[in-house]
PDB file of C-alpha atoms in Angstrom:
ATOM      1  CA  UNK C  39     194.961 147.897 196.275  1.00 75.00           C
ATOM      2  CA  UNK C  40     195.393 149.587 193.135  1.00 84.00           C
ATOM      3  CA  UNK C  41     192.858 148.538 190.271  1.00 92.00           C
ATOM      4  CA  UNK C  42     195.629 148.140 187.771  1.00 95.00           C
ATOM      5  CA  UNK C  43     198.789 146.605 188.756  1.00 95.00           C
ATOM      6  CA  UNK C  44     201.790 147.285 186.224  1.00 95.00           C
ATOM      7  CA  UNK C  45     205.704 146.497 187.510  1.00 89.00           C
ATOM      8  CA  UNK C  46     207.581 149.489 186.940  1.00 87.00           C
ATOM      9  CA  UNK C  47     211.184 148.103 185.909  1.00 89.00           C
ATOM     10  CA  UNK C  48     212.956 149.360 184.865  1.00 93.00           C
ATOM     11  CA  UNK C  49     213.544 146.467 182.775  1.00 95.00           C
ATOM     12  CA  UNK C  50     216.691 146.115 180.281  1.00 97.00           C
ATOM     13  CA  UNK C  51     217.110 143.356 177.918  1.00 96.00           C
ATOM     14  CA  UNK C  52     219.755 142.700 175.130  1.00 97.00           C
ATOM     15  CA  UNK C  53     218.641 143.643 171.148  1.00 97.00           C
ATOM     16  CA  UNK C  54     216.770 140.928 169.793  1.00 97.00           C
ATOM     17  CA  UNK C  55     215.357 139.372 172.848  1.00 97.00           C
ATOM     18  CA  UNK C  56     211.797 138.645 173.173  1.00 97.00           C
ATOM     19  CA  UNK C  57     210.170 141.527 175.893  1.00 97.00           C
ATOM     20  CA  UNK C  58     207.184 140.135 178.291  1.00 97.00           C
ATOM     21  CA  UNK C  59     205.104 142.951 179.635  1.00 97.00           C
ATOM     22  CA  UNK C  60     202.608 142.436 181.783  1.00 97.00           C
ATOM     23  CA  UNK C  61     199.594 144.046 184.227  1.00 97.00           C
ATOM     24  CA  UNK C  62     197.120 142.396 186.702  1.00 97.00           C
ATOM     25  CA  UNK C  63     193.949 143.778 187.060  1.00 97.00           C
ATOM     26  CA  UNK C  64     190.662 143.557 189.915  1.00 96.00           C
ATOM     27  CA  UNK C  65     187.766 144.806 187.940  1.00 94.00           C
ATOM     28  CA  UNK C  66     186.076 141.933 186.270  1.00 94.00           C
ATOM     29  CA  UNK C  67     183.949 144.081 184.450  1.00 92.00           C
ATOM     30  CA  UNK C  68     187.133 145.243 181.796  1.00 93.00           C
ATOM     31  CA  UNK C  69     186.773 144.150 178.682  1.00 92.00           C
ATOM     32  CA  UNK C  70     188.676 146.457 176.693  1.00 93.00           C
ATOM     33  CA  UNK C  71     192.835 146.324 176.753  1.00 95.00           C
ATOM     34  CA  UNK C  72     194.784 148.573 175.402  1.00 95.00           C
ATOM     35  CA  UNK C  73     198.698 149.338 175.060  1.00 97.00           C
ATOM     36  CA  UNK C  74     200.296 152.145 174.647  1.00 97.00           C
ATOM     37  CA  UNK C  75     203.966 153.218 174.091  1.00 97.00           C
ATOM     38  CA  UNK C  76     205.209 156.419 175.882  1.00 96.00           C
ATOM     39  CA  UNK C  77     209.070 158.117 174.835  1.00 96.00           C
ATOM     40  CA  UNK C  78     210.555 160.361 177.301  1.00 92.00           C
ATOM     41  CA  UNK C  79     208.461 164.040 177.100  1.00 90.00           C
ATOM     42  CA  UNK C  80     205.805 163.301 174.083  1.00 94.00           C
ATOM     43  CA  UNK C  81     202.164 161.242 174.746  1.00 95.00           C
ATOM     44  CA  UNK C  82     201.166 158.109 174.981  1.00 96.00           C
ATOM     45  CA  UNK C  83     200.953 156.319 171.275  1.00 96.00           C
ATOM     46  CA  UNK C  84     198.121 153.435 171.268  1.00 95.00           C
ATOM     47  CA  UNK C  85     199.995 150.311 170.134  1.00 96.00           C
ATOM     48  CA  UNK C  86     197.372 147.531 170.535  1.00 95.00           C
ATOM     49  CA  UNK C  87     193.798 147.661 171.524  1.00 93.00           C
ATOM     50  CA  UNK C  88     191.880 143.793 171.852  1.00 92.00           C
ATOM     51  CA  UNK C  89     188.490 143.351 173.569  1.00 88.00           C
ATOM     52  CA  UNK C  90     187.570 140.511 175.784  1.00 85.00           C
ATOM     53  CA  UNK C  91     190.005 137.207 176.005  1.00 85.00           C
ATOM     54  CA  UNK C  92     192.559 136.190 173.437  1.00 88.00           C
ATOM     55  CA  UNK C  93     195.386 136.810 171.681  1.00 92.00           C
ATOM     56  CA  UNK C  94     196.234 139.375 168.868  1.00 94.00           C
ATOM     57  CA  UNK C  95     198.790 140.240 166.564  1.00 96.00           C
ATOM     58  CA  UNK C  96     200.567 143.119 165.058  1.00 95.00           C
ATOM     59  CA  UNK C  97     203.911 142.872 163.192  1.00 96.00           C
ATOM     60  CA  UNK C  98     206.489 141.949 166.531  1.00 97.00           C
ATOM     61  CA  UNK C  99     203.712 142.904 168.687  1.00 97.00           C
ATOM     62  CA  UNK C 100     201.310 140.384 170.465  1.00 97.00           C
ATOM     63  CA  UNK C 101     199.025 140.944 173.124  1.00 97.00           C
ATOM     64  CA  UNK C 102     197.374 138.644 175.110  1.00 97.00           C
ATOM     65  CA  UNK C 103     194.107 139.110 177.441  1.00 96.00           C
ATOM     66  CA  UNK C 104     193.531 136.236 179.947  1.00 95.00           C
ATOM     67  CA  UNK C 105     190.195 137.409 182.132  1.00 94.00           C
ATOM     68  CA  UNK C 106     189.950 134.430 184.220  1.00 94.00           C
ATOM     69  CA  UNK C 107     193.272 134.890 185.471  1.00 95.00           C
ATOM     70  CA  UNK C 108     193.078 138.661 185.304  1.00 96.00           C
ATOM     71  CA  UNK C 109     195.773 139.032 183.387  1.00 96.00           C
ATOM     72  CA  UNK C 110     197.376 140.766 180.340  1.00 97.00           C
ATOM     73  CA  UNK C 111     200.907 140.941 178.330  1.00 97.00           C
ATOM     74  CA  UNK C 112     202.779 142.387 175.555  1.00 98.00           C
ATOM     75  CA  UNK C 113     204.800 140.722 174.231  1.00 98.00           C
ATOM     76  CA  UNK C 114     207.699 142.303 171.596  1.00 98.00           C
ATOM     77  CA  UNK C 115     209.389 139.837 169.415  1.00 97.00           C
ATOM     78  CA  UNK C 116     212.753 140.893 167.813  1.00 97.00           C
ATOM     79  CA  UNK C 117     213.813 143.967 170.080  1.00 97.00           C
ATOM     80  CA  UNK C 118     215.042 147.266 168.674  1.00 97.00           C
ATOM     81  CA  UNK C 119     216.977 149.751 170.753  1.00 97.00           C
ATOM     82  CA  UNK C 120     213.973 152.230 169.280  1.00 97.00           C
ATOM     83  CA  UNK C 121     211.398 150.373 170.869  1.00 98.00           C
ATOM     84  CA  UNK C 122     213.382 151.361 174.602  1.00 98.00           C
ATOM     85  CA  UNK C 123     210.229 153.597 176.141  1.00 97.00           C
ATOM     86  CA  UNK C 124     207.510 153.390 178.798  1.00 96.00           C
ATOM     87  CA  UNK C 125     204.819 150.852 178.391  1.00 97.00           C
ATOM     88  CA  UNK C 126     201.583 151.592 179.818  1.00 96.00           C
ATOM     89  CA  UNK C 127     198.302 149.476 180.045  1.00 97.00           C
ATOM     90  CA  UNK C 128     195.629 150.411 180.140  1.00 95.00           C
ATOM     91  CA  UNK C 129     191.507 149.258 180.263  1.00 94.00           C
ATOM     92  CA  UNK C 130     187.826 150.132 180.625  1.00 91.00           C
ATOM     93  CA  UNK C 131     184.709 148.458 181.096  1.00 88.00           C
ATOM     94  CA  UNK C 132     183.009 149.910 177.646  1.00 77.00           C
ATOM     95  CA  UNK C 133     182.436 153.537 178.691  1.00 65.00           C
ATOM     96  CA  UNK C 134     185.260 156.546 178.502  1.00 69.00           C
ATOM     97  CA  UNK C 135     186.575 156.288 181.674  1.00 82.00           C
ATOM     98  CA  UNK C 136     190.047 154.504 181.204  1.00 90.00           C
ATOM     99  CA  UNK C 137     192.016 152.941 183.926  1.00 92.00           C
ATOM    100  CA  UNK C 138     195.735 152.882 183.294  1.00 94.00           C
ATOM    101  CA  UNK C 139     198.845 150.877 184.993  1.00 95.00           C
ATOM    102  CA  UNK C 140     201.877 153.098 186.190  1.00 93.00           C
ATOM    103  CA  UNK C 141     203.987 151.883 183.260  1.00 95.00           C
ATOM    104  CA  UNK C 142     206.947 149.846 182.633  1.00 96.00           C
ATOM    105  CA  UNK C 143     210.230 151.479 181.452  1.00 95.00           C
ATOM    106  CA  UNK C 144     211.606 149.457 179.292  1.00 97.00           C
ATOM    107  CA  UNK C 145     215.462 150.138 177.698  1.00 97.00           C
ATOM    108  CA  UNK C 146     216.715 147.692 175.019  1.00 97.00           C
ATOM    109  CA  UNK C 147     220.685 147.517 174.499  1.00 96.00           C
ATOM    110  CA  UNK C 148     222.514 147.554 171.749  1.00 95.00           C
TER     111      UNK C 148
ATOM    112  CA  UNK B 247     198.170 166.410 159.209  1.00 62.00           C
ATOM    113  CA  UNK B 248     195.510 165.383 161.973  1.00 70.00           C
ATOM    114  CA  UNK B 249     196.544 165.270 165.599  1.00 94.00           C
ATOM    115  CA  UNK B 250     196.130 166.827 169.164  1.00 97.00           C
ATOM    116  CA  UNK B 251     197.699 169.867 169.511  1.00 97.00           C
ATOM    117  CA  UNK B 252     198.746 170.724 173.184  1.00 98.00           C
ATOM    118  CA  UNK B 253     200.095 174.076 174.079  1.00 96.00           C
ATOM    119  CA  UNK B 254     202.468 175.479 175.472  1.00 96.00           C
ATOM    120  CA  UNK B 255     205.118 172.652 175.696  1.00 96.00           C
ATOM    121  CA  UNK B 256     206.593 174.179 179.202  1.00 95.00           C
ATOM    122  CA  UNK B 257     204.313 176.478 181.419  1.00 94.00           C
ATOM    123  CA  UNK B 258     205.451 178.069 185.418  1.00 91.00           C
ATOM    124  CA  UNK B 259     202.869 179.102 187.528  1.00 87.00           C
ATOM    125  CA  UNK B 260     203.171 181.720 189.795  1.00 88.00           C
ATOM    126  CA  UNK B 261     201.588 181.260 193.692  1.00 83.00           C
ATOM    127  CA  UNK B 262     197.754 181.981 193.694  1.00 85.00           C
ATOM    128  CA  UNK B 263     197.928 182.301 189.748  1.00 91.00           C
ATOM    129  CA  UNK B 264     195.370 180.895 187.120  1.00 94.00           C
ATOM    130  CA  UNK B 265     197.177 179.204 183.965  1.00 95.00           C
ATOM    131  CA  UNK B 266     195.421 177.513 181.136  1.00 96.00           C
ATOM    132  CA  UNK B 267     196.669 174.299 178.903  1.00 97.00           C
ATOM    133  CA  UNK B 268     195.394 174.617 175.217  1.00 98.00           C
ATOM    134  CA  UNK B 269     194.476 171.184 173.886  1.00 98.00           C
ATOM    135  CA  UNK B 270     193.404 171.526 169.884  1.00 98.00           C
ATOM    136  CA  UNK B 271     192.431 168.710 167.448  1.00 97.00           C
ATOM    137  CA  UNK B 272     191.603 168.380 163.798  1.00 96.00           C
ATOM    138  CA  UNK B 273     190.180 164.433 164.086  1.00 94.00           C
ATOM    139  CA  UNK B 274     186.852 165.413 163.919  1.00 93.00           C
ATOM    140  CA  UNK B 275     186.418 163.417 167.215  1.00 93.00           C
ATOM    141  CA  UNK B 276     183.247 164.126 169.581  1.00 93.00           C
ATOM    142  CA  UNK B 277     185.193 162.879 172.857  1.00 93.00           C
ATOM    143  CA  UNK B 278     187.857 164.817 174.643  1.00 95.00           C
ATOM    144  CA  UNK B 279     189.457 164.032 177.720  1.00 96.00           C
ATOM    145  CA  UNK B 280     192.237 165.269 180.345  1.00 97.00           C
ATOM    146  CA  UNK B 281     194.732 163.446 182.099  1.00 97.00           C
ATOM    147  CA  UNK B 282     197.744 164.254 184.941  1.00 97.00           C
ATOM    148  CA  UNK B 283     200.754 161.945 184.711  1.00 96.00           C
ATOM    149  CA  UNK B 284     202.641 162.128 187.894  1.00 93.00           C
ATOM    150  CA  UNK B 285     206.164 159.897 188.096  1.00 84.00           C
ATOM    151  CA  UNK B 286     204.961 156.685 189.566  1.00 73.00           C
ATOM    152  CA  UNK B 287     201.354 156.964 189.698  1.00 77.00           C
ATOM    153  CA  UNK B 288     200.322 156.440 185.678  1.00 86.00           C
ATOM    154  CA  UNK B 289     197.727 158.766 183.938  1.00 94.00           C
ATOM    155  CA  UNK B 290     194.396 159.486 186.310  1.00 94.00           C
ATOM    156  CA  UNK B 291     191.701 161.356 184.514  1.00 94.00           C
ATOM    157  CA  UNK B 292     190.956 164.776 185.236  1.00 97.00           C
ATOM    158  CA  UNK B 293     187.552 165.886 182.840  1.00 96.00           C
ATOM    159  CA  UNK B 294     185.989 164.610 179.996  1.00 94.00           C
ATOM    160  CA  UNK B 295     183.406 165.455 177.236  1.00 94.00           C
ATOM    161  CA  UNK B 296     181.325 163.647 175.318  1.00 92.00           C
ATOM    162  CA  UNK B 297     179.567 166.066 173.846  1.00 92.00           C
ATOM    163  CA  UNK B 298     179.878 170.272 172.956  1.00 94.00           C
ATOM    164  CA  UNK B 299     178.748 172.030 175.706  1.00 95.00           C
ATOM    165  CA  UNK B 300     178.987 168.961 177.990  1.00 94.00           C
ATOM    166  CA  UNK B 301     181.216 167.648 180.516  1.00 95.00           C
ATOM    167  CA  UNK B 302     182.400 165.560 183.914  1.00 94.00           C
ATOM    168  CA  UNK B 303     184.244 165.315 186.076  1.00 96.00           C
ATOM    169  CA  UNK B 304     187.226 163.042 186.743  1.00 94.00           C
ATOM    170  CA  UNK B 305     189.282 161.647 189.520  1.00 92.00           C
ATOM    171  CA  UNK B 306     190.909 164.193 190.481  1.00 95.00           C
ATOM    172  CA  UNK B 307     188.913 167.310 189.397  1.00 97.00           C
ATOM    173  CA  UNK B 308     189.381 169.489 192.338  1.00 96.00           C
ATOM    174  CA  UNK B 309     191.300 172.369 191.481  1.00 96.00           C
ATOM    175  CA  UNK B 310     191.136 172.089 187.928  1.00 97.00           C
ATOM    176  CA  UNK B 311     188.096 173.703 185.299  1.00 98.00           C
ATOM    177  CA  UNK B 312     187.197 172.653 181.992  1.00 98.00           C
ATOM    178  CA  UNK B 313     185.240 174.450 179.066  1.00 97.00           C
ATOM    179  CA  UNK B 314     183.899 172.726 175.546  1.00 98.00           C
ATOM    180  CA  UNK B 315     182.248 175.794 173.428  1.00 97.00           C
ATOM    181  CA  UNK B 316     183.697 173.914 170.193  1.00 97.00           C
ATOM    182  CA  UNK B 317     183.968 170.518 169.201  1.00 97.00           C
ATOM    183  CA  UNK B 318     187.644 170.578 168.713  1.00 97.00           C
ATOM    184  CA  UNK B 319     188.510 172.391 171.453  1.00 98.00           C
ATOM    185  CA  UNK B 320     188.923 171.438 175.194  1.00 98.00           C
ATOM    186  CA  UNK B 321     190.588 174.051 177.322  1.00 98.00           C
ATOM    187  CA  UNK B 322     192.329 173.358 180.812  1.00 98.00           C
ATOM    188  CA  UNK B 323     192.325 175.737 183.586  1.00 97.00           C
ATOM    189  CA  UNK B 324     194.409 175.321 187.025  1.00 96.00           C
ATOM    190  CA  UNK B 325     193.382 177.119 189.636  1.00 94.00           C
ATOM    191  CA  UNK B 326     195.234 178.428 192.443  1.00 90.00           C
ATOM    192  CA  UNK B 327     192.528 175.849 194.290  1.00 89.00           C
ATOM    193  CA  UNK B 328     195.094 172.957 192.859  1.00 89.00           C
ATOM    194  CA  UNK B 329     197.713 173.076 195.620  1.00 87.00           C
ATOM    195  CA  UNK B 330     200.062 170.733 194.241  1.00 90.00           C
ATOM    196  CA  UNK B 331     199.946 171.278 189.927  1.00 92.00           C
ATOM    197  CA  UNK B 332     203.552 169.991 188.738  1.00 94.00           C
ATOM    198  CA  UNK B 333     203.301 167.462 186.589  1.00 95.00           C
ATOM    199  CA  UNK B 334     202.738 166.390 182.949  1.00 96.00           C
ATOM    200  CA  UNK B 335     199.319 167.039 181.583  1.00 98.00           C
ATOM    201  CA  UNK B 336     197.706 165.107 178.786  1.00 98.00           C
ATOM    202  CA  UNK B 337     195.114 165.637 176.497  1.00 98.00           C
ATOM    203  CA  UNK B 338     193.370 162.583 174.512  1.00 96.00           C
ATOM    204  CA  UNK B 339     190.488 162.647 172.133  1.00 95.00           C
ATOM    205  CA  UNK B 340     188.325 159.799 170.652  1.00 92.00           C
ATOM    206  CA  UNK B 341     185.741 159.155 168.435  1.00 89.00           C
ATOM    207  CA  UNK B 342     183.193 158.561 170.196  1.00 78.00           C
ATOM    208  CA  UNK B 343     181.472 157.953 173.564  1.00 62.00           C
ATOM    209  CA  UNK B 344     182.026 154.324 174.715  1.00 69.00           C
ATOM    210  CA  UNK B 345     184.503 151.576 173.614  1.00 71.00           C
ATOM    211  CA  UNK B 346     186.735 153.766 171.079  1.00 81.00           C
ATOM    212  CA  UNK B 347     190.583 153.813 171.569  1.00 87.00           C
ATOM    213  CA  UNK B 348     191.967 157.232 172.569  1.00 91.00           C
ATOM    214  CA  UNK B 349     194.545 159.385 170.982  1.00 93.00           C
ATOM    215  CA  UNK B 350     197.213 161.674 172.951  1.00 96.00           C
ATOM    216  CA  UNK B 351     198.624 164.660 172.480  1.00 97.00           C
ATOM    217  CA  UNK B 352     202.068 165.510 173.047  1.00 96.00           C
ATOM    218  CA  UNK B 353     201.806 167.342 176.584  1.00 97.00           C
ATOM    219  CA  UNK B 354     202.321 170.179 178.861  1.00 97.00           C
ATOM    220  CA  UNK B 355     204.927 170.071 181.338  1.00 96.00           C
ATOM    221  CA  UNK B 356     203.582 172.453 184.605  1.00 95.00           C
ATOM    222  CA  UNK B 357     205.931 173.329 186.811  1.00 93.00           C
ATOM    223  CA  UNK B 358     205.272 176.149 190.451  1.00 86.00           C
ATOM    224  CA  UNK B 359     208.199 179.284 190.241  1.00 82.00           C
TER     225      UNK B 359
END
């Protein structure tokens, strides 16, 4: 079993509709979630980085971080075809070592 | 402009041939890191430094050899050891040791002739 569990879609949704991304995890010990958004042949860009439980907010981005259920999201409000890219979480118990999910591609259609 | 700066974009590697993936960056960050992205299987960690003059290994470090002789630069050699080296490889810096986000570069594509 994988440490990180991430669905890998692909997932396509309509413009404007709200996107729900999600990744299990088995390591109790994370306590630091990350996001990041990957487009096809460039890096991974860090959208939202939260420690421990709870929610937080960035302009149409939310992300949530449940640790008794093991369980984060991202969610997207307001869906732009721009925002069509690979998702990837990722976390880490406090030190460098980061453990990431195999992504989500994600398209958004006009 | 501050960034990672990976180099080349595209490299081919020749059977029982040494290539090495230039990773640059003007952050002023102490931590460096490398990563392989294979289709499917997400980014596993390769080597990472703390520190100049320091590093560790990864994952998946067989194959692969690292060097940090300056702070912002963190040089990745395949070796012919690495059997199977397509794939996408990242490089990431952050500020710090523990519990700092980390920042990407744009990658090098590696592909076998």
């Amino acid at each position: 079993q994988k440490e990180v569990e991430q669905d890998p879609g692909p997932l396509s949704v309509p413009e404007g509709a709200i996107v729900s991304l999600n990744c299990t995890y088995s390591n109790s010990a994370f306590q630091y979630f990350m996001w990041y958004r990957q487009y096809s042949r460039k890096g991974p860009e860090l959208l939202m980085y939260t420690y421990s439980s709870g929610n937080k907010e960035d302009g149409r981005f939310t992300a949530q971080v449940d640790k008794s259920s093991k369980y984060i999201s991202l969610f997207i409000r307001d869906s732009q075809p721009s925002d069509s890219a690979t998702y990837l979480c990722a976390m880490s118990e406090g030190a460098q070592k980061l453990v990431f999910g195999q992504g989500t591609r994600l398209t958004i259609n006009p | 402009d501050g960034g990672i700066t990976q180099s080349p974009k595209y490299l081919f590697r020749k059977e029982g041939q040494n290539v090495t993936l230039s990773c640059e960056q003007n952050l002023n960050h102490d931590a460096m890191y490398w990563y392989r992205q294979d289709p499917g299987q997400g980014l596993r960690l390769i080597y990472y430094s703390q520190i100049v003059n320091d590093f560790q290994k990864g994952d998946i470090a067989e194959g692969y050899s690292v060097s940090r002789e300056k702070k912002e630069s963190f040089p990745l050699t395949v070796t012919s050891a690495q059997k199977n080296p397509t794939a996408f490889y990242l490089c990431a810096s952050s500020i710090s040791a523990a519990n700092q986000p980390q920042h990407f570069g744009d990658g090098t594509r590696l592909s076998i002739l």
